[in-house]
Amino acid sequence: MSKVAHIECRSLMPDDLEEIFDLCWNETIDVTTVNRDLSCLENDSLAPEINTHSYIQDYFLGKRCQLSLNLTTGDVVGYSPLQGLDLLHRSGTLSTNEAWVMNRMNALINSRRCFVIACLTGLSRVIDCFIEVHAQEWFGPLWALVPDQSNVCDIAGTYMISPEGSAKKVSNSFFIHSGSNQWNRAWLPTTMWDKQWDTHLRNWQGMINNCLKIATKLKVKDMQFLFVPEKDTLARIANPKLFQSGFLPILQIQKLTETAPRNTVLFPLKELIEQQGSVSLIGGDSHLSANDYWTIFQLLLKKFGLKSDALPMPGFQNIPQTGDLGGKFGSNTTDKQIFTEKEIKAEVVGGQSELQIPLRDNYVHFENKKAPIKKSLLILGDSHSSTGANPFLTYIASQFFSHVEFFWNPFCIHALPLNKCALQSYDYILFETSQRFVVPAVRS
């Protein structure tokens, strides 16, 4: 079919080409340029014998006009992110500079050229961002490069990655992205169950068995293993079209549930999702809202066989706080939901309620002589329990149990010296941890 339309670009520079991706694949359109410059470098232009239209198609397929220069990231300072990316790719140095790309991900997330280069050079963290954000129709002829094309959906709204890659912002909601355990990788359908998942599962099964031994030594009446859902897990389950997702993080919890004694595992996905407005996704913190922790506490009481409906419903209030995620995007101030402070009934009788570093040194013992539940509770957990700060689980428990002890020791990952426990036996024990730590640190 003969070409019937003519499109003219200013140049062959990356920033000029990006907008004509769809047009260059239309055989009825002829694409030409005012000049044949490939970059701002001197004498860097397309050879006269090479067809412009063919070059542009090859450009979006990741091919490169080899540069005679060996450029480093320092050589592209001052260039746009897209042109810097292209120059590093053409000089053959991009494959060792994934961090440079991730630091510019917010500017490159819609670039077809960036995606295809990431696929060809094996930049797995960059690929993850593109797969998470863009759907099949976006990729067009590049779709065959995606390792697994199933379950990929659009994300509504803006998508931003923090400079170091640990957090992301989707519209006005904040989520954990990466960090030391490569959390986002665990969700992608490109991740398959393999030996690293088996090894991690065995390690956590071993920790559960150690917890059971501790519970026996402390002669507890009842115990619970609590996996606190991550905010993005709640969002993924409640709205499957928000992120594209695999199922391995959920399967991991299921496998661990099979290890623990019957009815001793709490992973409150359904209950938190059903609480209308309970998940404060807009909050800039990786933790949940006060209402969420109150829901979890009520579920724990039922698991322990204690009546929760007789407890007074607490009040809630919002306070301005940047949060551990919001702060990674500048001066974002969001609301954090906490409990309305009433008369403090619990007294610190051991340890310290102020946060200690290293975290494993955190220990606090509360005594509440007016507690409605005349029982003792030992908590071995992390920041979702915390040292008594509002609105976390230890804080709530101290208002209702006569004795509450907390060790920063999730699932007893560190040895627990029994001589440091204030009591020789406890009515109840809670082993708590964040969901993301239950999955392995997934690599490419």
CSV table of N, CA, C and O in Angstrom, one decimal, residues 16 20 58 90 101 141 177 189 195 206 221 237 296 313 315 346 364 383 404 411 422 428:
chain,number,residue,atom,x,y,z
A,16,ASP,N,12.2,14.2,20.6
A,16,ASP,CA,11.3,14.5,19.4
A,16,ASP,C,10.6,13.3,18.9
A,16,ASP,O,9.5,13.4,18.3
A,20,ILE,N,5.9,10.0,18.3
A,20,ILE,CA,5.4,9.5,17.1
A,20,ILE,C,5.4,7.9,17.0
A,20,ILE,O,5.4,7.3,16.0
A,58,ASP,N,13.4,1.0,13.9
A,58,ASP,CA,14.5,0.3,14.6
A,58,ASP,C,14.8,0.9,16.0
A,58,ASP,O,15.1,0.2,16.9
A,90,ARG,N,23.6,3.7,23.6
A,90,ARG,CA,24.4,3.7,22.4
A,90,ARG,C,25.9,3.5,22.6
A,90,ARG,O,26.6,3.0,21.8
A,101,VAL,N,18.9,4.9,35.8
A,101,VAL,CA,17.6,4.9,35.2
A,101,VAL,C,16.5,5.0,36.3
A,101,VAL,O,15.6,5.8,36.1
A,141,PRO,N,3.6,-3.4,19.3
A,141,PRO,CA,4.5,-4.4,18.8
A,141,PRO,C,5.6,-4.9,19.8
A,141,PRO,O,6.3,-5.8,19.5
A,177,HIS,N,7.4,0.0,47.7
A,177,HIS,CA,7.8,-0.5,46.4
A,177,HIS,C,8.8,-1.6,46.5
A,177,HIS,O,8.6,-2.7,46.2
A,189,PRO,N,3.8,-11.3,38.1
A,189,PRO,CA,3.6,-12.6,37.5
A,189,PRO,C,4.8,-13.1,36.8
A,189,PRO,O,4.9,-14.3,36.5
A,195,LYS,N,13.3,-22.3,44.2
A,195,LYS,CA,14.0,-22.7,45.4
A,195,LYS,C,14.1,-21.6,46.5
A,195,LYS,O,14.1,-22.0,47.7
A,206,GLY,N,10.2,-23.0,60.4
A,206,GLY,CA,11.1,-23.2,61.6
A,206,GLY,C,10.8,-22.2,62.7
A,206,GLY,O,10.8,-22.6,63.9
A,221,LYS,N,-2.2,-19.9,77.7
A,221,LYS,CA,-3.6,-20.4,77.5
A,221,LYS,C,-3.9,-20.5,76.1
A,221,LYS,O,-4.5,-21.5,75.6
A,237,ILE,N,-6.1,-6.6,46.3
A,237,ILE,CA,-7.2,-7.5,46.5
A,237,ILE,C,-8.6,-6.8,46.3
A,237,ILE,O,-9.5,-7.3,45.7
A,296,ILE,N,-8.2,-5.2,63.9
A,296,ILE,CA,-7.3,-6.4,64.1
A,296,ILE,C,-7.4,-6.8,65.6
A,296,ILE,O,-7.5,-8.0,65.9
A,313,MET,N,-16.2,1.6,72.2
A,313,MET,CA,-15.6,2.0,70.9
A,313,MET,C,-14.8,3.2,71.1
A,313,MET,O,-15.2,4.2,71.6
A,315,GLY,N,-12.6,6.7,70.1
A,315,GLY,CA,-12.7,7.7,69.1
A,315,GLY,C,-11.5,7.8,68.3
A,315,GLY,O,-10.4,7.4,68.6
A,346,ALA,N,-3.0,2.8,81.6
A,346,ALA,CA,-1.9,1.9,81.7
A,346,ALA,C,-0.6,2.6,82.2
A,346,ALA,O,-0.3,3.7,81.8
A,364,VAL,N,9.0,-3.1,76.6
A,364,VAL,CA,8.1,-2.3,77.5
A,364,VAL,C,7.1,-3.2,78.2
A,364,VAL,O,6.6,-4.2,77.6
A,383,SER,N,6.9,-3.1,64.3
A,383,SER,CA,6.4,-1.7,64.4
A,383,SER,C,4.8,-1.7,64.4
A,383,SER,O,4.3,-0.7,64.8
A,404,VAL,N,0.6,-6.2,79.9
A,404,VAL,CA,1.0,-6.3,78.5
A,404,VAL,C,2.5,-6.1,78.4
A,404,VAL,O,3.0,-5.1,78.9
A,411,PHE,N,7.8,-12.8,65.6
A,411,PHE,CA,7.9,-14.3,65.4
A,411,PHE,C,9.1,-14.9,66.1
A,411,PHE,O,9.6,-15.9,65.7
A,422,ALA,N,8.8,-10.5,82.5
A,422,ALA,CA,8.4,-10.1,83.8
A,422,ALA,C,7.6,-11.2,84.5
A,422,ALA,O,7.6,-11.3,85.8
A,428,TYR,N,-2.0,-15.2,77.4
A,428,TYR,CA,-2.0,-15.1,75.9
A,428,TYR,C,-0.7,-14.6,75.4
A,428,TYR,O,0.0,-13.8,76.0
